[in-house]
Coordinates of C-alpha atoms and ligand atoms in Angstrom, one line a residue:
X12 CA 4.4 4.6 -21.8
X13 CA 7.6 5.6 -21.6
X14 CA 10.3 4.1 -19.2
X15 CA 14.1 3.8 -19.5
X16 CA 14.9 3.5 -15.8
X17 CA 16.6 0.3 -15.7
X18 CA 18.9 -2.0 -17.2
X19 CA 16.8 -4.4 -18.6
X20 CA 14.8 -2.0 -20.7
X21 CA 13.5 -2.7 -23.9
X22 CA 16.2 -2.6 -27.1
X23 CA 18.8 -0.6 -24.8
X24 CA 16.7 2.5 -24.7
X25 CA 13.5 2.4 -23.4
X26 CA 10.1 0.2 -23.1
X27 CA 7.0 1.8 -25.0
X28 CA 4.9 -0.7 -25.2
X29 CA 5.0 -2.7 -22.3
X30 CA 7.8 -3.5 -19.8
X31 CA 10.5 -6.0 -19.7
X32 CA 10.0 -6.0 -16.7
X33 CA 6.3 -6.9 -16.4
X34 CA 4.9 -3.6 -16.2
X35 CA 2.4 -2.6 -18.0
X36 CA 1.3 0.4 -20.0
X37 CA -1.2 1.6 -17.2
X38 CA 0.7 0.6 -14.5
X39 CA 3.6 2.8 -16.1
X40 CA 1.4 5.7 -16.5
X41 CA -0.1 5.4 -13.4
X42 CA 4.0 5.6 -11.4
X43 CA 4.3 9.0 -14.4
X44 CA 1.2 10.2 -12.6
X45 CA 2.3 9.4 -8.6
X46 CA 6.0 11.4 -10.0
X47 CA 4.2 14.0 -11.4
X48 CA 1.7 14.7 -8.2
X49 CA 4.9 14.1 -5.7
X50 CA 6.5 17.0 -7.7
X51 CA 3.2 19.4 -7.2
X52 CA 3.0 18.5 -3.4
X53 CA 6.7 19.8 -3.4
X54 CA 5.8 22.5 -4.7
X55 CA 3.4 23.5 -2.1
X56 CA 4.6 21.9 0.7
X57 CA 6.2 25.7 2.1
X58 CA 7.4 24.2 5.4
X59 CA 4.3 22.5 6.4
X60 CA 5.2 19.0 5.9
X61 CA 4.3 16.9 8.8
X62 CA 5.2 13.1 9.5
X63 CA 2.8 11.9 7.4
X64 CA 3.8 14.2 4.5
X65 CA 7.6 12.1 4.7
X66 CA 5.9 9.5 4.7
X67 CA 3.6 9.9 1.8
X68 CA 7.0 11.2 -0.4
X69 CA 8.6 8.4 0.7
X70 CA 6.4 5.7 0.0
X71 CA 5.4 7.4 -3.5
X72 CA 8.7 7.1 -4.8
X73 CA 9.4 3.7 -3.2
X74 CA 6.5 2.0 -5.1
X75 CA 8.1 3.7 -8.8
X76 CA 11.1 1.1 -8.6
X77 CA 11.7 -1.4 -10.7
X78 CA 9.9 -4.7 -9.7
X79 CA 8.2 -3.1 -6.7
X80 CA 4.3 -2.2 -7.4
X81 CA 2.6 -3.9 -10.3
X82 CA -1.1 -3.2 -8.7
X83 CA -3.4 -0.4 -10.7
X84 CA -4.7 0.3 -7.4
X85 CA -1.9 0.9 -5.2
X86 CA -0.6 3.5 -7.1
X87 CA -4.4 4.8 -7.6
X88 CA -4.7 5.2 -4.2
X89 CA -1.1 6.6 -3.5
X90 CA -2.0 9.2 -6.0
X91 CA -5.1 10.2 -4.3
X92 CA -3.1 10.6 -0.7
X93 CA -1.0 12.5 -2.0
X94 CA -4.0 14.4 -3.8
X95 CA -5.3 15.0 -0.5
X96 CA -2.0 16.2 1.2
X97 CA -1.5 18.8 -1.5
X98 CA -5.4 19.8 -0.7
X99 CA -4.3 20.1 3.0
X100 CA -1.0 21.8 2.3
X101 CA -2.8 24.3 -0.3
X102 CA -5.7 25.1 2.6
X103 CA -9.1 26.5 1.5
X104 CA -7.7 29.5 -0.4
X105 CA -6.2 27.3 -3.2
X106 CA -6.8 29.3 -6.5
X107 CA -5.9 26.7 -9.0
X108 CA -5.5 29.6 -11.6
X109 CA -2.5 30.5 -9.4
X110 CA -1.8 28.0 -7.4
X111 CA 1.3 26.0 -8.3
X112 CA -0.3 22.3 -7.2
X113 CA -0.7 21.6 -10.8
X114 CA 0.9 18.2 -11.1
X115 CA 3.9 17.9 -13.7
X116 CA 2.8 16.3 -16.9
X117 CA 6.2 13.4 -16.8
X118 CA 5.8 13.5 -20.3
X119 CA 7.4 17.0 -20.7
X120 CA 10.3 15.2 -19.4
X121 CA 10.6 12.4 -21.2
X122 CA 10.2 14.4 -24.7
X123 CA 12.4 17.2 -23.9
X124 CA 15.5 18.1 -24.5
X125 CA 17.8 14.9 -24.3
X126 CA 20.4 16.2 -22.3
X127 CA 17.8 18.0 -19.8
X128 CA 16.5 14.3 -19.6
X129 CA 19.5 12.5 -18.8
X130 CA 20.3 15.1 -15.7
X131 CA 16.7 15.1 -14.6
X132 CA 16.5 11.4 -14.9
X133 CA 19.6 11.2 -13.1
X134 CA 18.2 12.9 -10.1
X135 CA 14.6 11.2 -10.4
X136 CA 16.1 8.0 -10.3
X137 CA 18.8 8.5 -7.6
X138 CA 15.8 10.3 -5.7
X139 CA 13.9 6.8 -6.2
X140 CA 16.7 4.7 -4.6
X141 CA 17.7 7.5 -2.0
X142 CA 13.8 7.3 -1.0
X143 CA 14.4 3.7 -0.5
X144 CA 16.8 3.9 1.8
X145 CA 15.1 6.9 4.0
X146 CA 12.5 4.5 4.4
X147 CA 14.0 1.4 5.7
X148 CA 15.4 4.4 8.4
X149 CA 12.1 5.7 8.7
X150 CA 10.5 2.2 9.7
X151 CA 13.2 2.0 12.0
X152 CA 12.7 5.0 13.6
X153 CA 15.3 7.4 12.6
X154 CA 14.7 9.9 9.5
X155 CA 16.8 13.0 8.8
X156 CA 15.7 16.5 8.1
X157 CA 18.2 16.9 5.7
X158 CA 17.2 14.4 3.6
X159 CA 13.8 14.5 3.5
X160 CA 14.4 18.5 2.6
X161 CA 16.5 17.7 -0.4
X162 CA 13.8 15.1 -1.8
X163 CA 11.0 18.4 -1.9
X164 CA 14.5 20.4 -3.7
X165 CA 15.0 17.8 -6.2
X166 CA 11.7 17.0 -7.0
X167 CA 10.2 20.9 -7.5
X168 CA 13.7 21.3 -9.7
X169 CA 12.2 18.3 -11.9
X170 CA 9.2 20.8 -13.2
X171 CA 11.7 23.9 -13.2
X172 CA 13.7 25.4 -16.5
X173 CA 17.2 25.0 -15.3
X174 CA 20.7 25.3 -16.4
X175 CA 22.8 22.0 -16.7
X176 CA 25.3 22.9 -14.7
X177 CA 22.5 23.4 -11.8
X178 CA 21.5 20.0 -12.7
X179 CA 24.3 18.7 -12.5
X180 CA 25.2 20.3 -9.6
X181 CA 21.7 18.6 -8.0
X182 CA 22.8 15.5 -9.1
X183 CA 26.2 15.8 -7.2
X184 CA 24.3 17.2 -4.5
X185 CA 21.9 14.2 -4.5
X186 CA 25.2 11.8 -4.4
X187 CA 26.2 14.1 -0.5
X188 CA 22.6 13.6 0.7
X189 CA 22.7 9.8 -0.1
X190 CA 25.7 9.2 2.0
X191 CA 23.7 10.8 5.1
X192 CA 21.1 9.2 4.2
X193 CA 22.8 5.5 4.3
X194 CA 25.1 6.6 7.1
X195 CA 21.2 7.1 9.0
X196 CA 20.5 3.6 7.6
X197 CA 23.5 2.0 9.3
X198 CA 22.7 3.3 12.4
X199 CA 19.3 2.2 12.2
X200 CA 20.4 -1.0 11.1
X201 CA 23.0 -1.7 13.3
X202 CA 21.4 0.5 16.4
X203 CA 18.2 -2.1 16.6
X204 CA 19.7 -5.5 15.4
X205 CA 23.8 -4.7 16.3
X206 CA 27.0 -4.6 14.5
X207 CA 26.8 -7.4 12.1
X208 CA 29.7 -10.5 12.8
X209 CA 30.9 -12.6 10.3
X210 CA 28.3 -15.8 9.6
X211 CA 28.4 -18.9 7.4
X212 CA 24.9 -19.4 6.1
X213 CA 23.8 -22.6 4.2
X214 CA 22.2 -23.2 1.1
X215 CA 20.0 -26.2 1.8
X216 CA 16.6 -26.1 3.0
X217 CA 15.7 -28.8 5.8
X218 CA 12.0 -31.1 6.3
X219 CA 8.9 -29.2 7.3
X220 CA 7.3 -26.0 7.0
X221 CA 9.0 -22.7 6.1
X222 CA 8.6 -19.3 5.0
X223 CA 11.3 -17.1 2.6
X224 CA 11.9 -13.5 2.9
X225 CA 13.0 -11.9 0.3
X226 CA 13.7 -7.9 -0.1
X227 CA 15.7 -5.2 2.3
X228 CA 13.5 -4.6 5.0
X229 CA 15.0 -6.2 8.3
X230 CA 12.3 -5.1 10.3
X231 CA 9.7 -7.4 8.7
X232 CA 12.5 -10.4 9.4
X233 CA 11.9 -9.6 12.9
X234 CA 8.4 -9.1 12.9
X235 CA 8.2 -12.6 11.4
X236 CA 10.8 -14.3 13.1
X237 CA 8.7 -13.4 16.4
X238 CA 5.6 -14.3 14.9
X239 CA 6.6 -18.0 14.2
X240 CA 8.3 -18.4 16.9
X241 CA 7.8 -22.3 18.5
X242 CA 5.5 -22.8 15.8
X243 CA 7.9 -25.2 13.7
X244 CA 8.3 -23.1 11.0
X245 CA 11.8 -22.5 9.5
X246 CA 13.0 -18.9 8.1
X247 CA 14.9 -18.4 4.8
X248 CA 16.3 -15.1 3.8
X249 CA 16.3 -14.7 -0.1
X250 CA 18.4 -12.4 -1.8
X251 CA 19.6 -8.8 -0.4
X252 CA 17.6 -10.3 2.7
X253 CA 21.2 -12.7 3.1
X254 CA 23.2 -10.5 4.9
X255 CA 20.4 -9.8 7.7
X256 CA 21.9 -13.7 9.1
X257 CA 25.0 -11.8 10.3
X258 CA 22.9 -9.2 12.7
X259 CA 23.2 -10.1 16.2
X260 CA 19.6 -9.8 17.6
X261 CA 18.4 -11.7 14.5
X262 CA 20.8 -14.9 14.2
X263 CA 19.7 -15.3 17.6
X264 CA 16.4 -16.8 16.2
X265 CA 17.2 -20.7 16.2
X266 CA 14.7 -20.9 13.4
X267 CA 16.3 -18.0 11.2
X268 CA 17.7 -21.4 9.1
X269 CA 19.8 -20.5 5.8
X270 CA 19.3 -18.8 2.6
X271 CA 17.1 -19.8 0.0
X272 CA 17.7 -19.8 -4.0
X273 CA 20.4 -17.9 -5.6
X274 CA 20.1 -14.6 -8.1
X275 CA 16.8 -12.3 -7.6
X276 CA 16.1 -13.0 -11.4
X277 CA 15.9 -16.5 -11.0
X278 CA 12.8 -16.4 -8.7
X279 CA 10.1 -17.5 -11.4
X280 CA 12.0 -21.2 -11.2
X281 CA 13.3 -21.7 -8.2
X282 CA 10.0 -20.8 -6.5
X283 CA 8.2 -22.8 -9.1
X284 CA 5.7 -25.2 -7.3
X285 CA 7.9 -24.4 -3.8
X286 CA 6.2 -26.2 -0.6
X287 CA 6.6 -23.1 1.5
X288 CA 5.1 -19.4 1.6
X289 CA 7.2 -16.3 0.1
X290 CA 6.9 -12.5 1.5
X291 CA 8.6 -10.0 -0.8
X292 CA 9.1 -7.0 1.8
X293 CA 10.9 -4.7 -0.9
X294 CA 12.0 -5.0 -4.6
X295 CA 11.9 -7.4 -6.5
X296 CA 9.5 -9.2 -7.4
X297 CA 8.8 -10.7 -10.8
X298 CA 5.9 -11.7 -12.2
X299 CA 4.2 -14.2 -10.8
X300 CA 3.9 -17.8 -12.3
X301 CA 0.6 -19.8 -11.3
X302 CA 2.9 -22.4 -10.2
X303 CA 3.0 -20.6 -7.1
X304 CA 1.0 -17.5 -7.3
X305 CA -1.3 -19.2 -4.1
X306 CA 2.2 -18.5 -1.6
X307 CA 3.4 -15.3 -2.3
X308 CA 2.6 -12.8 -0.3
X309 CA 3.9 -9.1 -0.3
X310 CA 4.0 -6.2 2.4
X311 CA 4.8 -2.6 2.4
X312 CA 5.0 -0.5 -1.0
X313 CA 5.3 -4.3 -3.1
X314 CA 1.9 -5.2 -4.6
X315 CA 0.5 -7.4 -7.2
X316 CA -2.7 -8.0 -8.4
X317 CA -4.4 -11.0 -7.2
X318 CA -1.8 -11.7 -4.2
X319 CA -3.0 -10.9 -0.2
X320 CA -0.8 -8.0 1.0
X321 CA -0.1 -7.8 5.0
X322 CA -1.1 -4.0 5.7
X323 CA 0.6 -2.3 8.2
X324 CA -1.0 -4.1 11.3
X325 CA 2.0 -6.8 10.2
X326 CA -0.4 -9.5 11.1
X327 CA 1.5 -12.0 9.4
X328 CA -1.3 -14.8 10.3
X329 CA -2.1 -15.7 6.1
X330 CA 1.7 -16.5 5.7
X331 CA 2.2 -18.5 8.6
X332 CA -1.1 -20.7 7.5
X333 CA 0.3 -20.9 4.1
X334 CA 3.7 -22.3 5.4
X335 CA 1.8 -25.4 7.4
X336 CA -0.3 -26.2 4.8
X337 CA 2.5 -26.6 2.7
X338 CA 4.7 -28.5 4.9
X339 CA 7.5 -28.3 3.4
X340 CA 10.2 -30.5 1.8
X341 CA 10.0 -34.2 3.7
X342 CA 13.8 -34.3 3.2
X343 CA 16.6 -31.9 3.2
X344 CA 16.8 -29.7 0.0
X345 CA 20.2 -29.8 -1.1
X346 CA 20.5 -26.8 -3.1
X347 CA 23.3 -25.3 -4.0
X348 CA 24.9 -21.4 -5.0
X349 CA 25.3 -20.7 -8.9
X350 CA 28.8 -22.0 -8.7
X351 CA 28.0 -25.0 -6.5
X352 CA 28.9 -24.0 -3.1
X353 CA 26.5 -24.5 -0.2
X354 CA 28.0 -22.3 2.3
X355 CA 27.5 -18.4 2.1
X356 CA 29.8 -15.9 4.1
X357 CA 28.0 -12.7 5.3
X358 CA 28.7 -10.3 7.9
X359 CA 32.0 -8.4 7.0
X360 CA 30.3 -5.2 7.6
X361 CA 32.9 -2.1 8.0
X362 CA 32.3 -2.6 11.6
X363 CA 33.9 -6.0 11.5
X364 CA 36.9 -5.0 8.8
X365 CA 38.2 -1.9 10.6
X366 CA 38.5 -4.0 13.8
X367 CA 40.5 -5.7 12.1
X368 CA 42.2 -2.5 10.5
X369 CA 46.0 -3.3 12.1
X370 CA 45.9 -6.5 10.4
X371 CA 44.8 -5.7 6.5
X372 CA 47.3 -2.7 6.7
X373 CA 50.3 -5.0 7.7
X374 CA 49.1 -7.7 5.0
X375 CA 49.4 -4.9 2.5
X376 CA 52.8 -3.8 4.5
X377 CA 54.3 -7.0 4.3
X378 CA 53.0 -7.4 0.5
X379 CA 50.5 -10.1 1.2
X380 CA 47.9 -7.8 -0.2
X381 CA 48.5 -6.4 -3.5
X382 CA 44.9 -5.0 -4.3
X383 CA 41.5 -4.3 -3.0
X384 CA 37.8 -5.3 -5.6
X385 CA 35.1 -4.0 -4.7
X386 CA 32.5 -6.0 -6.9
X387 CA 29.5 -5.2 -6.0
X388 CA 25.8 -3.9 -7.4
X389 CA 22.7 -5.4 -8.8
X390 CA 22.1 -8.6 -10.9
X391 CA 20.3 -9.1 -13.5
X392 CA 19.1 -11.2 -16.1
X393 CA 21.5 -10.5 -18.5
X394 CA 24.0 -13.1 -19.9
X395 CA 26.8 -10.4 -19.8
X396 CA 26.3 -10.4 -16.1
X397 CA 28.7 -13.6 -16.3
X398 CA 31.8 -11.3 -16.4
X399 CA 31.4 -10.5 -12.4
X400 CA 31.8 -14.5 -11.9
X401 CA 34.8 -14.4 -14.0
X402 CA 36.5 -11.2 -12.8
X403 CA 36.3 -12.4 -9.3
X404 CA 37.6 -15.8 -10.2
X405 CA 40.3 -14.6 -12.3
X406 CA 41.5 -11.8 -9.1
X407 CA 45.3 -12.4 -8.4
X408 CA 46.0 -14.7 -4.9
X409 CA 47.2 -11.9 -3.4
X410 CA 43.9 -9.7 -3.6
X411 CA 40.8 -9.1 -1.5
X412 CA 37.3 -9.2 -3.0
X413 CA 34.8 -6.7 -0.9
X414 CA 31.1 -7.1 -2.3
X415 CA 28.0 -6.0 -1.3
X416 CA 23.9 -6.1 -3.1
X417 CA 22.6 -9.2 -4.9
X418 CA 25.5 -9.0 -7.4
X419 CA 27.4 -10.9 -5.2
X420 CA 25.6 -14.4 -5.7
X421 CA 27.2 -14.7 -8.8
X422 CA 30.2 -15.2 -7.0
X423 CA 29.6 -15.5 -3.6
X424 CA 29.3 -19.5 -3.4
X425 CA 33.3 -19.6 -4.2
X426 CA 35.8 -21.0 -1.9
X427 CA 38.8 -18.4 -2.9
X428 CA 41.1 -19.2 0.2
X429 CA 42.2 -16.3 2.8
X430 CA 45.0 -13.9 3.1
X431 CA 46.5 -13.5 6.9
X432 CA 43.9 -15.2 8.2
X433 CA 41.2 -13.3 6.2
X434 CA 38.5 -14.6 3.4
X435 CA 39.4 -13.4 0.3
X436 CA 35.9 -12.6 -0.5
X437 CA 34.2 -10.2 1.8
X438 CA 30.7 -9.8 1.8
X439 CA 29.8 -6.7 2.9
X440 CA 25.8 -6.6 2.8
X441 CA 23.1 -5.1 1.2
X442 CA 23.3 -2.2 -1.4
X443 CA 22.9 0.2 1.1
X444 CA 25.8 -1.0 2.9
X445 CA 27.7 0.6 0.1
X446 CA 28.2 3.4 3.2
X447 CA 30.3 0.3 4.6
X448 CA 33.0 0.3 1.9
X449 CA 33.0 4.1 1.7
X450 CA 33.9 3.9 5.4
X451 CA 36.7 1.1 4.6
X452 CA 38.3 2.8 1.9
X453 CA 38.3 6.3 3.8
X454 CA 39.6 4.6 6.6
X455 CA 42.6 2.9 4.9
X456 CA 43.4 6.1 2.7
X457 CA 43.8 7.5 6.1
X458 CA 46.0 5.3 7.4
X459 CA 48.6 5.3 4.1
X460 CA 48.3 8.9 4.6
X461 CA 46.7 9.3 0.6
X462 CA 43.3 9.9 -1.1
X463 CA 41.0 7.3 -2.2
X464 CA 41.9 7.5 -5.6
X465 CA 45.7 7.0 -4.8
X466 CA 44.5 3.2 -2.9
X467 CA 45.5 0.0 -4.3
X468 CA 41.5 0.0 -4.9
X469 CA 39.0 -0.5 -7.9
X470 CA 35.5 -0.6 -8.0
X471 CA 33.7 -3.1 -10.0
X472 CA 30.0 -2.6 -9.9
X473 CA 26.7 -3.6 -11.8
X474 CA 23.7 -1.9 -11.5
X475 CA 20.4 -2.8 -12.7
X476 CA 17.8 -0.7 -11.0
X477 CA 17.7 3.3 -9.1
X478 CA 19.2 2.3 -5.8
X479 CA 22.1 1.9 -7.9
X480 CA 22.2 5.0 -9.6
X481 CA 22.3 7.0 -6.0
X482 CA 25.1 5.3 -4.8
X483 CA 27.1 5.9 -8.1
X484 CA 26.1 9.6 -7.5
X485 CA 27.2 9.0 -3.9
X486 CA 30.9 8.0 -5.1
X487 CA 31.4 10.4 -7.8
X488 CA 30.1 13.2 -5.1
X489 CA 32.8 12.0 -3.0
X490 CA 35.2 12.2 -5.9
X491 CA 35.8 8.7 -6.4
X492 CA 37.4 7.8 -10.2
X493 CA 37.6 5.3 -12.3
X494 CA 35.0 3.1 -11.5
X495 CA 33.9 0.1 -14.1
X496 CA 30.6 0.1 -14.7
X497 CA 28.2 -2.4 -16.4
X498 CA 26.9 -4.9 -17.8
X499 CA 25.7 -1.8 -20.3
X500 CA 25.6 1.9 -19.5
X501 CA 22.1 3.4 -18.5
X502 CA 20.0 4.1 -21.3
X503 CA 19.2 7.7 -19.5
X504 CA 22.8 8.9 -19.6
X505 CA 22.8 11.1 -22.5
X506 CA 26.4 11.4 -25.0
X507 CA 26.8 15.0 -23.2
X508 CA 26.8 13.4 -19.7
X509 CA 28.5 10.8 -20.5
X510 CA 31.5 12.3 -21.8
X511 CA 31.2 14.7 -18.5
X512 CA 31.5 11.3 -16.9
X513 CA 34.0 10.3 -18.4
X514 CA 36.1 13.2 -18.7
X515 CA 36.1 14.5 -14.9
X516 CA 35.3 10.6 -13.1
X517 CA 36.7 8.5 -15.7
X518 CA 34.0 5.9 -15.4
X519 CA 34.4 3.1 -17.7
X520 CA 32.1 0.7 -19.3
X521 CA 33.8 -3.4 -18.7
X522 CA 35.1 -5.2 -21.3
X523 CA 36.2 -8.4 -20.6
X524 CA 37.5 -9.3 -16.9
X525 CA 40.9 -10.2 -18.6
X526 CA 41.3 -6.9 -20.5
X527 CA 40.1 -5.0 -17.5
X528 CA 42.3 -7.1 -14.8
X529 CA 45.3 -6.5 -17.3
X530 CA 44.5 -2.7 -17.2
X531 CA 43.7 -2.3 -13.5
X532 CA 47.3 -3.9 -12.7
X533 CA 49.2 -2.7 -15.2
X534 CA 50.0 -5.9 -16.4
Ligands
SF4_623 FE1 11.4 -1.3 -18.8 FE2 13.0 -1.3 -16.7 FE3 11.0 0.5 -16.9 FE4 10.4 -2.1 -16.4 S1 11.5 -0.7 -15.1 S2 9.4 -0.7 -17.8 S3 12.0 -3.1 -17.7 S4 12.8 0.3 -18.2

């Protein structure tokens, strides 16, 4: 095996044996495989894609993130859709002497040229995230042409001989798709649920039955939320799920309780011997301890062997069951955020902060603001990871904080006071909602009459898996500079691209939040 794709991976530079993340060998080979059959069904789609056909593509490269599929045959029988598509697409006259629906051995890739690597990899792993996102949309009911056009581009130019200034010019290219394609997101999102308000959500669990959600996907929320409805079972978002609290149509559910647990990577003990039921609608998911293995339950591209998957009839019957035989704590669980807080603010979605535009540009007019963070990105596992917690904590009086992604729950238990009558830390939602702070800082550049880059701004981010790397393609496609990046740098970025990312974005690895601090202010 050979896989490099996120930040966790083995020695800094890729897992070979078996992954860090739980994958194994076959299951590694088998997501090479799915890759390499997308890229032949891209080949020969020639404008005959249908529905399903955005639908297979999207689902295929779904289910190759990080902590998403872990079942053998999932992707066995993802690769034999897409077999069939490319059978349907190719049509009876397929000649497979000439016929390009060969699929591309991923290997070829991997041992190639280093630099060819890190620009392909850069694409096939912003394509992953990018796919992500299209399919949330897609479940929603919106999809883009656009979008689902560039994913066949980018993944036929995988198997191709290409310059690498046409990679990198794909990769750049991939970074203007992937703002459409979140800016589709955010109308889905906020089209079926509604603008998101700002909401206080607690940490502690109360007596009697309840289910936690974790992942991205809002629509199975719902689905659930309606399912248990009067049935005395409470709902617990879990991770990037937090931020669905602050949507309207959902926080009307009286039973949509508080959030449960803090960091993603922290699941295998704080679900360990839980008395409720778990459904992991989207990354991630680790794996799975006995001490609870009999209550999880996943849906949608998430699978893992030995666990009962709700298929797309969203009957979510075995979770509900699971939930009542549990029953629950018998008194209030009185857990608490990584730095002891129990309250959680979500909901400052760009919808909410450029309503309340005149106000942040007279704070920063009248010198109560000095500077805007935006710390957000994955977590991790990582003990480096402690340097968000300490960069946001160490943020001058007179700053905001905007975060967004599972990063934030590092940080996001902290009381850090307001600034004219605003929370200094401003959560902004999931990863996705990265379109949400693009928005912001556009806005506020318009309003001081400057660009971005010329905004009392900085942008602090962690990544850990390929969502990530799509919205850093996203920024630096937008020509946004001098982002810190960490904990590490991707294994996948090559010297060569590096120092082009350097030298043209000036992206910089962190330090230490006091060395970076001092540098960002000029102190
Ligand atoms: Fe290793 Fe990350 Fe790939 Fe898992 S996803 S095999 S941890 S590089």
């Amino acid at each position: 095996m050979f896989c490099f794709q996120c930040e966790q991976t083995a020695r800094g530079t890729a897992c070979t044996t078996t992954g860090v993340c739980g994958k194994s060998a076959t299951q590694s080979q088998l997501q090479d495989r799915l890759t390499g059959t997308l890229v032949a069904l891209a080949r020969v789609e020639d404008n005959n894609a249908t529905d399903a056909t955005w639908k297979l593509v999207l689902e295929g490269l779904f289910t190759t993130i990080t902590n998403v599929s872990f079942s053998d045959e999932a992707v066995e029988a993802q690769i034999q859709k897409t077999l069939d598509e490319i059978d349907r697409l190719c049509g009876d006259s397929c000649d497979p002497k000439t016929c390009s629906c060969e699929s591309l051995d991923m290997d070829t890739l991997w041992n190639g040229n280093e630099d060819v690597r890190s620009l392909k990899s850069l694409l096939l792993l912003g394509l992953r995230g990018m796919a992500a996102y299209a399919y949330h949309s897609y479940v929603l009911g919106l999809t883009d042409d656009t979008v689902n056009r560039f994913m066949l581009k980018a993944l036929k130019a995988l198997g191709e001989e290409l310059p690498a200034e046409e990679l990198l010019a794909l990769d750049m290219e991939l970074g203007t798709v992937n703002l459409a394609c979140m800016a589709l997101l955010d109308k889905a999102n906020t089209g079926t649920y509604g603008t998101p308000v700002p909401t206080k959500v607690s940490t502690y669990i109360e007596p009697g039955p309840f289910i936690v959600v974790s992942g991205h996907d809002l629509k199975d929320l719902e689905l659930l939320l309606i399912q248990t409805e009067g049935k005395g079972i409470d709902i617990y978002t879990h991770g990037e799920m937090l931020p669905a609290h602050a949507y309207p149509k959902l926080k009307a559910y009286s039973h949509l309780k508080g959030n449960f647990g803090t960091a993603w990577q922290s699941q295998q003990k704080e679900f360990d011997a839980i008395p409720g039921a778990v459904l992991f609608t989207t990354n991630c998911l680790m794996p799975v301890k006995d001490s609870y293995r009999d209550r999880v339950f996943t849906t949608e591209v998430v699978q893992y062997p030995g666990l009962v998957h709700i298929g797309e009839e969203k009957d979510f019957t075995p979770v509900i069951e699971k939930a009542l035989a549990l029953g629950g704590y018998k008194e209030t669980s009185m857990r608490t955020g990584i730095n002891g807080g129990n309250v959680l603010t979500t909901g400052y979605g760009h919808g909410t902060i450029l309503s309340v535009a005149d106000k942040v540009v007279d704070a920063v007019k009248a010198g109560q603001i000095s500077h805007f963070f935006l710390v957000g990105g994955c977590d991790g596992a990582r003990p480096g990871r402690n340097y968000y917690t300490e960069f946001v904590k160490q943020t001058p009086k007179d700053s905001i904080v905007l975060t967004l992604a599972c990063g934030k729950f590092r940080f996001n238990d902290l009381d850090l006071g307001n600034i004219g009558g605003l929370p200094r830390i401003m959560d902004m939602g999931q990863c996705n909602d990265a379109y949400g702070a693009i928005q912001v800082a556009l806005a506020l550049a318009n309003v001081f009459e400057c660009g971005v880059n010329d905004l009392p701004l900085t942008m602090v981010l962690s990544w850990y898996e390929q969502k990530a790397v799509c919205i850093l393609l996203t920024l630096l496609s937008l020509g946004i500079k001098n982002i810190y990046l960490g904990p590490t740098l991707p294994a996948f970025v090559s010297p060569f691209v590096l120092d082009y990312l350097v030298t043209n974005f000036g992206l910089t690895p962190i330090s230490t939040p006091e060395k970076d601090l001092a540098k960002i202010l000029g102190k």
